[in-house]
PDB file of C-alpha atoms in Angstrom:
ATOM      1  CA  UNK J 292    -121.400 -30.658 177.512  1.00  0.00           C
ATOM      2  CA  UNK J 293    -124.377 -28.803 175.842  1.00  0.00           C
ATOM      3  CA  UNK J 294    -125.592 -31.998 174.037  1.00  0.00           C
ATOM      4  CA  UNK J 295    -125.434 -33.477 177.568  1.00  0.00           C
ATOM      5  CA  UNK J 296    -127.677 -31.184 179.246  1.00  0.00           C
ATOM      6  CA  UNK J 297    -129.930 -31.334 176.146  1.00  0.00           C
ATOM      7  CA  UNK J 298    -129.917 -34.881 175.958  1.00  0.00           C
ATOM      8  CA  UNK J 299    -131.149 -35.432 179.661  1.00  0.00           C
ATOM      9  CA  UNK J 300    -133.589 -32.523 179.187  1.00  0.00           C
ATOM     10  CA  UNK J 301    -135.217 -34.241 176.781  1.00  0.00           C
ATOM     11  CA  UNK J 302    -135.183 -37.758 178.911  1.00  0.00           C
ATOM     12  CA  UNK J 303    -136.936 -36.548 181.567  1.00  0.00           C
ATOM     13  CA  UNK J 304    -139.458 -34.169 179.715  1.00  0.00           C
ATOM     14  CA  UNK J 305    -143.048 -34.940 179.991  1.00  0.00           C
ATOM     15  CA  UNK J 306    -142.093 -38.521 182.131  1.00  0.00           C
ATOM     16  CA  UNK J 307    -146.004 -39.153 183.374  1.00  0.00           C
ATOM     17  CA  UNK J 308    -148.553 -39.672 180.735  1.00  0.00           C
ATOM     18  CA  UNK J 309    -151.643 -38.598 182.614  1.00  0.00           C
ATOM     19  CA  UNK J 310    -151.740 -34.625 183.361  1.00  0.00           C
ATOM     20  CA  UNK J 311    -150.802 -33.803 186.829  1.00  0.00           C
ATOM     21  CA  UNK J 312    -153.717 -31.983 188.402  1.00  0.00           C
ATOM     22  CA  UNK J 313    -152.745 -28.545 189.199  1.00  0.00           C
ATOM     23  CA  UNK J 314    -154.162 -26.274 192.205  1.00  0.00           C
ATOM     24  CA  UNK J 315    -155.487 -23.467 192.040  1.00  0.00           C
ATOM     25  CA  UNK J 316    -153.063 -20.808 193.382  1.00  0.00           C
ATOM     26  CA  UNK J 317    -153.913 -18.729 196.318  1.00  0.00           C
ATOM     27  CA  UNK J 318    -153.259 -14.699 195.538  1.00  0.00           C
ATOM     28  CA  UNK J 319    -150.216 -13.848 197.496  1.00  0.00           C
ATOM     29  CA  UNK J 320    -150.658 -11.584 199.915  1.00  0.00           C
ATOM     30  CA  UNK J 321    -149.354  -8.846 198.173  1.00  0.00           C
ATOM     31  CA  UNK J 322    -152.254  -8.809 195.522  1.00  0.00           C
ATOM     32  CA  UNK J 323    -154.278  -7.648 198.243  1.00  0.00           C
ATOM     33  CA  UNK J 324    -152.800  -4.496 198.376  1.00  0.00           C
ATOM     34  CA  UNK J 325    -156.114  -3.005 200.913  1.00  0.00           C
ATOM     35  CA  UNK J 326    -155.474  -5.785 203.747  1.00  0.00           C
ATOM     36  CA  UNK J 327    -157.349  -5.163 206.982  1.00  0.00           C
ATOM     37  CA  UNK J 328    -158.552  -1.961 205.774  1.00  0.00           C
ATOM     38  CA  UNK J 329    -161.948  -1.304 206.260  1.00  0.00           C
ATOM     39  CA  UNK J 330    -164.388   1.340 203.648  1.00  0.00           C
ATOM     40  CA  UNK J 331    -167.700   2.642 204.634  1.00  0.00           C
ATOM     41  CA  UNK J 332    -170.147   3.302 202.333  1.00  0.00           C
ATOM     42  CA  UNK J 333    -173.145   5.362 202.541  1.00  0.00           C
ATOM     43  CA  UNK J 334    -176.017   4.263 200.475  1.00  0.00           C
ATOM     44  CA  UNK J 335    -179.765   5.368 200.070  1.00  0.00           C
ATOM     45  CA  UNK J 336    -181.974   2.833 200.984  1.00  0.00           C
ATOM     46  CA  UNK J 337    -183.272   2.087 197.317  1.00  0.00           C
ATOM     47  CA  UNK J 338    -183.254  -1.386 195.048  1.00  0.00           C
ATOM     48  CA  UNK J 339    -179.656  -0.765 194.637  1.00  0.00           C
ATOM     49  CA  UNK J 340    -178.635  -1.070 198.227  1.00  0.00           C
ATOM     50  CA  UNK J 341    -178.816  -4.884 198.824  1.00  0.00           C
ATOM     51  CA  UNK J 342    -176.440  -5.756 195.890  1.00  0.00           C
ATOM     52  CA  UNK J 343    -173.770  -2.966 197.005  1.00  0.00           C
ATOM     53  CA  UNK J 344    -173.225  -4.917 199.723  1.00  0.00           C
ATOM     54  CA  UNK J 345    -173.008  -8.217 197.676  1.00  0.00           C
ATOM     55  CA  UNK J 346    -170.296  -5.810 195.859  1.00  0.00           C
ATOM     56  CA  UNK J 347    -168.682  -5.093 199.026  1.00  0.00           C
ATOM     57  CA  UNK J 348    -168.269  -9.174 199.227  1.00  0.00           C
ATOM     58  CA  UNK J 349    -166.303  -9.595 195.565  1.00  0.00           C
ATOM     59  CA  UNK J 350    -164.803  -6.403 196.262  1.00  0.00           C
ATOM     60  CA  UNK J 351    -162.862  -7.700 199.829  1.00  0.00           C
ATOM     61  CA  UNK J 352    -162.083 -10.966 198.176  1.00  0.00           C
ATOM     62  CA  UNK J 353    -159.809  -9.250 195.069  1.00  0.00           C
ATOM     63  CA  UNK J 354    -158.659  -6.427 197.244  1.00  0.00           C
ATOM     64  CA  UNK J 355    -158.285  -7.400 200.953  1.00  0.00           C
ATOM     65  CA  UNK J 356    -160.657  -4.187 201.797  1.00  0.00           C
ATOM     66  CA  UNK J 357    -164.204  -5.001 203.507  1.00  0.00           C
ATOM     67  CA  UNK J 358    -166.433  -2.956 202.550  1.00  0.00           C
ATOM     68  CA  UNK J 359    -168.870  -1.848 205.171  1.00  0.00           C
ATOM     69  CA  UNK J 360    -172.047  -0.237 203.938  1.00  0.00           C
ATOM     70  CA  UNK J 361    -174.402   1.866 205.764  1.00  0.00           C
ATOM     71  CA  UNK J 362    -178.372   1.659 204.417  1.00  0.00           C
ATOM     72  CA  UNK J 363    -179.909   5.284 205.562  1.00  0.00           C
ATOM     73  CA  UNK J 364    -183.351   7.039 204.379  1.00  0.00           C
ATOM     74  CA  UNK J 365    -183.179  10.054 201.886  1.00  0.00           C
ATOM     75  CA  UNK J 366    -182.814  12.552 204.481  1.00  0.00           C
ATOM     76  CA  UNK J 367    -180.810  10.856 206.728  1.00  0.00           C
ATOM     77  CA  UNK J 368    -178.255   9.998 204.183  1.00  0.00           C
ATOM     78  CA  UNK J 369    -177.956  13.163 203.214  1.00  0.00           C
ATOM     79  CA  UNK J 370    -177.407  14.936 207.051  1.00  0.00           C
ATOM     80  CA  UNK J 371    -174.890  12.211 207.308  1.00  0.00           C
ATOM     81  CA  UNK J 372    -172.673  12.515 204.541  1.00  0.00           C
ATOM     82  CA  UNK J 373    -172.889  16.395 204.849  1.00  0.00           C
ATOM     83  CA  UNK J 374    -171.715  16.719 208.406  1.00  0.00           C
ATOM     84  CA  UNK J 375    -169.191  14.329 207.717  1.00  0.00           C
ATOM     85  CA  UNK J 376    -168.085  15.956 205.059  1.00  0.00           C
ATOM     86  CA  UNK J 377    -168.003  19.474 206.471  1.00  0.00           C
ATOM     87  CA  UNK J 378    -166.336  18.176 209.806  1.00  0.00           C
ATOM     88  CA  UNK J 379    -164.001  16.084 208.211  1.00  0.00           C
ATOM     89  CA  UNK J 380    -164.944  13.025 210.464  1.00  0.00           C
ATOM     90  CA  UNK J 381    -164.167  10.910 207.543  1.00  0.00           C
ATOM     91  CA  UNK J 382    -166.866   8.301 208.459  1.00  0.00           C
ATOM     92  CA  UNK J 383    -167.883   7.264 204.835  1.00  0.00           C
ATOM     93  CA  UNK J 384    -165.030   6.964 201.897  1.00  0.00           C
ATOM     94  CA  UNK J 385    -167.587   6.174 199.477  1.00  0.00           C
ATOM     95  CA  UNK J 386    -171.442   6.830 199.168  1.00  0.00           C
ATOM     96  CA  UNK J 387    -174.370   6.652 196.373  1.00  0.00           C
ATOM     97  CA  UNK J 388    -176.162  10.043 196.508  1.00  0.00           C
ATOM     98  CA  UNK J 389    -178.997  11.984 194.698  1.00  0.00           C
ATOM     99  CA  UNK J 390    -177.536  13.674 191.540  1.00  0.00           C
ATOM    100  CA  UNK J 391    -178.525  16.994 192.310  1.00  0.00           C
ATOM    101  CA  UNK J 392    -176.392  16.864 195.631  1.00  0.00           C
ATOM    102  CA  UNK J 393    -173.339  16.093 193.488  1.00  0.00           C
ATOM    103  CA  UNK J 394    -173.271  20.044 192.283  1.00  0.00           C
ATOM    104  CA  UNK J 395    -173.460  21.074 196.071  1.00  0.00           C
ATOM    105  CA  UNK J 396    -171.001  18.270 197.162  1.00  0.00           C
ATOM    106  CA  UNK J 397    -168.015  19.351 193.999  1.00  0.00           C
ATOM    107  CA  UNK J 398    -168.492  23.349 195.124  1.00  0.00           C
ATOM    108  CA  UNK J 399    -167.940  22.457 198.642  1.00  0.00           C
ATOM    109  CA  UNK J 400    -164.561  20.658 197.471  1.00  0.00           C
ATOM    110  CA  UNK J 401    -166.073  17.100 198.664  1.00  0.00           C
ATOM    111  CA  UNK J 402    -165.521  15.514 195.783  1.00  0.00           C
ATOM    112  CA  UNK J 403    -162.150  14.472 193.747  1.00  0.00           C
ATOM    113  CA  UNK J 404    -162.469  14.881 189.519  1.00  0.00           C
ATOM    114  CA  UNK J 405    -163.317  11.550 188.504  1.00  0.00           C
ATOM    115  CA  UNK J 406    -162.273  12.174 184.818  1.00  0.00           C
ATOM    116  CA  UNK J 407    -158.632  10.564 185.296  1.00  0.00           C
ATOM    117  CA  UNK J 408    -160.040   7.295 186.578  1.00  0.00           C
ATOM    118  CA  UNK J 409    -162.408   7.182 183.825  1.00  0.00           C
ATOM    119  CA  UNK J 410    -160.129   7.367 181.049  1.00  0.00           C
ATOM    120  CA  UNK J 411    -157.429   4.800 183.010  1.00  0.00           C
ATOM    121  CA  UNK J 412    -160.347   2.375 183.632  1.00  0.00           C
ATOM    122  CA  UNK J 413    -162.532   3.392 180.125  1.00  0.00           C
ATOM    123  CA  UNK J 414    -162.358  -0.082 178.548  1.00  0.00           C
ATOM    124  CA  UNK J 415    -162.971  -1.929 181.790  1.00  0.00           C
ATOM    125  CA  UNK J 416    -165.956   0.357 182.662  1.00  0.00           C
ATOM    126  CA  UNK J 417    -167.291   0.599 178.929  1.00  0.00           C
ATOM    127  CA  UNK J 418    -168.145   3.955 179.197  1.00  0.00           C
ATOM    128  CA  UNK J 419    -169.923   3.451 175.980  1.00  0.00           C
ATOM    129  CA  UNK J 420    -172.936   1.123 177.249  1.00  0.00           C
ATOM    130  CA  UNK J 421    -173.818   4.007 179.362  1.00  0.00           C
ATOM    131  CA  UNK J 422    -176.335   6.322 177.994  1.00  0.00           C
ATOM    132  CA  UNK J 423    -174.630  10.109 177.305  1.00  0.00           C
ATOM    133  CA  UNK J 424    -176.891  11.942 179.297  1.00  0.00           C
ATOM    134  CA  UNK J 425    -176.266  10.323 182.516  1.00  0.00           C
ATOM    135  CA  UNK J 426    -172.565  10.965 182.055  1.00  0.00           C
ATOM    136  CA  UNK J 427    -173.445  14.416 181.971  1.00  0.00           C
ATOM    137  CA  UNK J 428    -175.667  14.737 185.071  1.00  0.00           C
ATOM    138  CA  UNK J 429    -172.899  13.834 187.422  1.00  0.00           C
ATOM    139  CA  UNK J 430    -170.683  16.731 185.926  1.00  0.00           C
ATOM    140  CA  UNK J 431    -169.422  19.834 187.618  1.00  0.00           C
ATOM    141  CA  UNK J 432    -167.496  22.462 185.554  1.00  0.00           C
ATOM    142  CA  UNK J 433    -165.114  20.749 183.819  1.00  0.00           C
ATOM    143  CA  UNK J 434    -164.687  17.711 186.083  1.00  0.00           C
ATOM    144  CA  UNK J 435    -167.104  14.435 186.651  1.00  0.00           C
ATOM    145  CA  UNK J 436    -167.705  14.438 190.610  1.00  0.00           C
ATOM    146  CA  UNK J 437    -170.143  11.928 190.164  1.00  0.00           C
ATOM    147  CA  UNK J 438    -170.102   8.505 188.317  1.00  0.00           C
ATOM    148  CA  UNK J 439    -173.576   7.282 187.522  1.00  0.00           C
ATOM    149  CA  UNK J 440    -175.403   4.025 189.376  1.00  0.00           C
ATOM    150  CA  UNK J 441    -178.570   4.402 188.231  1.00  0.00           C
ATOM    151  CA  UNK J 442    -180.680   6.127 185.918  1.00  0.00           C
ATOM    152  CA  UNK J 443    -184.163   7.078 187.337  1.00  0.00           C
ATOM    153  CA  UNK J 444    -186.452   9.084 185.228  1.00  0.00           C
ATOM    154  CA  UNK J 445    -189.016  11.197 186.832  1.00  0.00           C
ATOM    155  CA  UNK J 446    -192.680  12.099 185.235  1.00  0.00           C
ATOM    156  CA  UNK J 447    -195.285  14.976 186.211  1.00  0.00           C
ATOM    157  CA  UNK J 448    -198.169  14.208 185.102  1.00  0.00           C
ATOM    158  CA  UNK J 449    -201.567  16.296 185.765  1.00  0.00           C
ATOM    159  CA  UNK J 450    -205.706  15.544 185.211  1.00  0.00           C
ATOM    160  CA  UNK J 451    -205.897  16.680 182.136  1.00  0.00           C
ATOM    161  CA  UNK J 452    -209.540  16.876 182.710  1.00  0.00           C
ATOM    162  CA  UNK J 453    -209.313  19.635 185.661  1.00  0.00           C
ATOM    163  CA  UNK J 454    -207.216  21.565 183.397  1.00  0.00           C
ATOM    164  CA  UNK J 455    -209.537  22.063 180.875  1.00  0.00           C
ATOM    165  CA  UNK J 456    -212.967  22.312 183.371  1.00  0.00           C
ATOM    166  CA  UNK J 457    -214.304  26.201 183.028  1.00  0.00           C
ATOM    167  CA  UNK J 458    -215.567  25.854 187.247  1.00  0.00           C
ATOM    168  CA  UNK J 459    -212.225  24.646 188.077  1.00  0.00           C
ATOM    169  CA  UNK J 460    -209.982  27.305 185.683  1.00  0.00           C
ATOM    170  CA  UNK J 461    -212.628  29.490 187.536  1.00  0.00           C
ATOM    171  CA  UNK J 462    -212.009  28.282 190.785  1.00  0.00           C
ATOM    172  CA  UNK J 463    -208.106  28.519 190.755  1.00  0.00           C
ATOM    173  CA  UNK J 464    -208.110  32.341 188.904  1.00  0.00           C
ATOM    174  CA  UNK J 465    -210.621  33.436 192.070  1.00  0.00           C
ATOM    175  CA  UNK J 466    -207.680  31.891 194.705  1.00  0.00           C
TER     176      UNK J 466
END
């Protein structure tokens, strides 16, 4: 009986001689785990803004989630997020913000420790390509309640000139 089943195996194996094109298969539903759900995100209206919602895009197409993202001034972004944080309106699940609101935002308990994600996702992320120092500026304590975007470095810079003009030293001691 066995040679049987292995003889007709072997007859009908590999019958056509040119490949059979294959389709591509569609994700079953279940792979989209975020169906119909719908995330807001609050973003600064910077270079950055534009491709978060080009993120928002790939993001709905592997998860099922849209991503809905809101493109407010400085200011504005930050009354937004910080009523809706303290009323617990839950308007925006996600949002970029300025790194020294982060400290404010992981005292106030708005934040969740993004340290376990981090490790769980490390390899994906490649934690190494990003530069130390901006890994530390979105720490609280001992947790990470922010996960850096972008690195922005900011300069003073002064007339050296005026600093070292005897009327204008003169001029700022008689103020």
């Amino acid at each position: 009986m066995v040679l049987i089943l292995v003889f007709s195996f072997s007859l009908f194996a590999g019958g056509q001689k040119e490949p059979v094109p294959v389709e591509e298969e569609k994700a079953p539903a279940e792979m989209k785990p975020y169906a119909g759900k719908v995330l807001r995100l609050a973003s600064m209206a910077d270079q950055y803004a534009g491709y978060l919602k080009e993120l928002g895009k790939k993001w709905e197409e592997v998860s099922g989630a849209k991503v809905e993202v809101d493109i407010l001034g400085y200011v504005e972004l930050y009354q937004k997020l910080t009523q809706d944080y303290a009323t617990h309106t839950r308007q925006y699940a996600l949002a970029t913000v300025d790194i020294v609101w982060s400290g404010e935002f992981a005292v106030k308990g708005w934040t969740v420790d993004l340290n376990p994600l981090i490790k769980r996702d490390e390899k994906e992320i490649n934690t190494a390509d990003i530069i130390p120092v901006m890994w530390t500026m979105g720490e609280w304590g001992d947790k990470k309640a922010a996960f850096p975007l972008s690195g922005y470095a900011n300069n003073l810079i002064y007339r050296k000139d005026l600093f070292e003009d005897p009327e204008e030293k003169k001029a700022f001691k008689a103020r």
